[in-house]
Coordinates of C-alpha atoms in Angstrom, one line a residue:
M30 CA 137.3 23.1 323.6
K31 CA 140.8 22.9 324.8
N32 CA 139.4 20.3 327.8
A33 CA 138.2 18.2 325.5
L34 CA 141.0 17.5 323.2
T35 CA 143.3 16.6 326.2
N36 CA 140.9 14.7 328.0
I37 CA 141.3 12.6 324.4
G38 CA 145.3 13.2 324.6
F39 CA 145.1 11.4 327.6
V40 CA 144.1 8.4 326.2
R41 CA 146.8 8.6 323.9
H42 CA 149.6 7.7 326.6
W43 CA 147.9 4.8 328.4
T44 CA 150.0 1.8 328.1
W45 CA 148.8 -1.5 327.8
V46 CA 147.6 -1.9 331.3
H47 CA 145.2 0.4 331.3
W48 CA 143.6 -1.3 327.7
V49 CA 144.3 -4.9 329.8
A50 CA 142.1 -3.5 332.9
I51 CA 139.5 -2.4 330.3
G52 CA 139.5 -5.2 329.0
A53 CA 139.2 -7.8 331.6
V54 CA 136.3 -5.1 333.0
L55 CA 134.1 -5.5 330.2
F56 CA 134.6 -9.7 330.1
I57 CA 133.8 -9.9 333.5
A58 CA 131.2 -7.5 333.6
S59 CA 129.9 -9.4 330.3
K60 CA 130.6 -12.9 332.3
E61 CA 128.0 -11.7 335.4
V62 CA 125.4 -10.4 333.7
Y63 CA 125.4 -13.5 330.9
E64 CA 125.1 -15.8 333.9
S65 CA 122.8 -14.0 335.9
Q66 CA 120.7 -14.4 332.5
T67 CA 121.2 -17.6 331.9
A68 CA 119.9 -18.6 336.1
R69 CA 116.8 -16.1 335.7
L70 CA 116.1 -18.6 332.7
R71 CA 116.4 -21.7 334.4
S72 CA 114.7 -20.8 337.0
I73 CA 111.9 -20.2 335.1
D74 CA 112.5 -23.3 332.5
N75 CA 112.0 -24.9 336.2
Q76 CA 108.7 -23.2 336.7
N77 CA 107.4 -23.3 333.8
V78 CA 108.0 -27.7 334.1
Q79 CA 106.6 -27.4 337.6
V80 CA 103.4 -25.8 336.1
I81 CA 103.4 -28.7 333.8
E82 CA 103.9 -31.8 335.8
E83 CA 101.5 -30.4 337.9
N84 CA 98.4 -29.9 335.0
I85 CA 99.2 -33.3 334.0
Q86 CA 99.0 -34.5 337.3
E87 CA 95.4 -32.7 337.5
F88 CA 94.7 -34.1 334.4
N89 CA 95.2 -37.8 335.2
T90 CA 93.3 -37.8 337.9
M91 CA 90.1 -36.2 336.1
A92 CA 90.8 -39.2 334.4
E93 CA 91.1 -41.1 336.4
R94 CA 87.2 -40.1 338.4
L95 CA 85.8 -39.4 335.2
A96 CA 86.5 -43.4 334.2
Q97 CA 85.1 -44.6 337.1
L98 CA 82.1 -42.4 336.8
E99 CA 78.5 -44.4 335.8
V100 CA 77.1 -44.0 332.1
L101 CA 74.1 -42.1 332.2
P102 CA 70.7 -44.3 330.9
P103 CA 69.8 -42.4 327.6
V104 CA 67.9 -39.6 328.4
Q105 CA 64.6 -41.5 326.8
N106 CA 64.3 -43.2 329.8
Q107 CA 65.4 -40.5 332.2
W108 CA 62.7 -38.3 330.7
K109 CA 60.1 -41.1 331.5
Y110 CA 59.6 -40.2 335.0
I111 CA 59.1 -36.6 334.2
P112 CA 55.2 -36.6 333.1
A113 CA 54.7 -39.1 336.7
I114 CA 56.6 -36.5 339.0
A115 CA 54.6 -34.3 337.3
T116 CA 51.2 -35.0 337.5
R117 CA 51.3 -36.2 341.4
Y118 CA 51.8 -32.3 342.2
G119 CA 49.3 -31.7 339.4
V120 CA 52.1 -29.7 337.4
E121 CA 51.4 -29.7 334.0
V122 CA 54.7 -30.6 331.5
S123 CA 55.3 -29.4 328.4
V124 CA 58.4 -30.2 325.8
L125 CA 60.6 -27.9 324.8
G126 CA 62.5 -30.5 322.3
T127 CA 66.2 -31.5 321.5
K128 CA 67.2 -27.9 320.6
H129 CA 66.8 -24.6 322.6
S130 CA 69.5 -22.0 322.1
D131 CA 68.8 -20.4 325.9
M132 CA 69.5 -24.0 328.0
Y133 CA 71.9 -27.0 327.7
D134 CA 74.2 -27.6 324.9
G135 CA 77.2 -29.7 326.1
P136 CA 78.2 -33.2 325.4
L137 CA 75.1 -35.1 326.7
Q138 CA 72.3 -36.0 325.0
A139 CA 69.0 -33.2 326.8
W140 CA 65.6 -33.1 326.2
H141 CA 64.1 -29.3 327.3
G142 CA 61.1 -29.1 328.9
E143 CA 58.7 -26.5 331.1
L144 CA 56.6 -27.3 334.2
K145 CA 53.5 -25.0 334.8
G146 CA 51.3 -24.4 337.6
R147 CA 50.9 -23.1 340.9
V148 CA 54.6 -22.0 342.7
G149 CA 54.5 -24.3 345.4
S150 CA 53.9 -27.1 343.5
V151 CA 55.9 -26.4 340.4
L152 CA 59.0 -26.1 342.7
V153 CA 58.1 -29.5 344.4
A154 CA 57.7 -31.1 341.0
A155 CA 61.3 -29.4 340.3
L156 CA 63.5 -29.9 343.5
E157 CA 61.9 -33.4 342.9
I158 CA 62.5 -34.4 339.5
Q159 CA 66.2 -33.1 339.8
Q160 CA 67.0 -35.4 342.9
T161 CA 65.3 -38.1 340.2
V162 CA 67.2 -37.6 336.8
P163 CA 69.8 -35.0 336.1
T164 CA 68.7 -32.0 335.5
F165 CA 69.5 -28.5 335.1
L166 CA 66.7 -25.7 335.7
Y167 CA 66.0 -22.8 334.5
Q168 CA 64.6 -19.4 335.0
I169 CA 61.3 -19.2 336.6
S170 CA 58.8 -16.5 336.2
I171 CA 56.2 -15.9 338.1
K172 CA 52.8 -14.0 337.2
N173 CA 49.4 -14.4 340.0
G174 CA 49.9 -17.1 342.0
D175 CA 51.0 -19.3 338.9
A176 CA 54.4 -20.4 337.9
T177 CA 56.2 -21.0 334.8
L178 CA 60.1 -23.4 335.5
G179 CA 62.2 -24.1 332.2
F180 CA 64.6 -27.4 332.3
S181 CA 66.7 -29.7 330.3
V182 CA 66.8 -33.4 331.3
L183 CA 70.2 -35.4 330.4
G184 CA 71.2 -38.7 329.5
S185 CA 73.2 -40.7 327.2
E186 CA 71.3 -41.2 323.4

């Protein structure tokens, strides 16, 4: 206990030089911490600005590409090809309507349907349909050599 009191007494004998030295050390340490923090935040800001600029360039490029794309014909006109192709391969087409929860639900108009028939015929018809009109193909179920394949034909209104 006496040792601790002696240390406190030691502080009482400090001169103004000691206090100035402590103040200078605190000032310099605070200044260095502040400057390093400011530099770190500035570099993070620069990185964020670069990322934002890259995103803007990317979005501008996508917008230019989209502006160059052709507008799809109306989905009604697109659908006219489906029965002709299905008949060519001996496949039955059934219309499922325009709203189906497990099929295409995006910004374009879509008519949904199913192809039914022999497995090979359904697959060849589906391939030709997909090559002819914008189409999403969905699950296929095969049973005893017969297949059922869901699809969505896309177009504008």
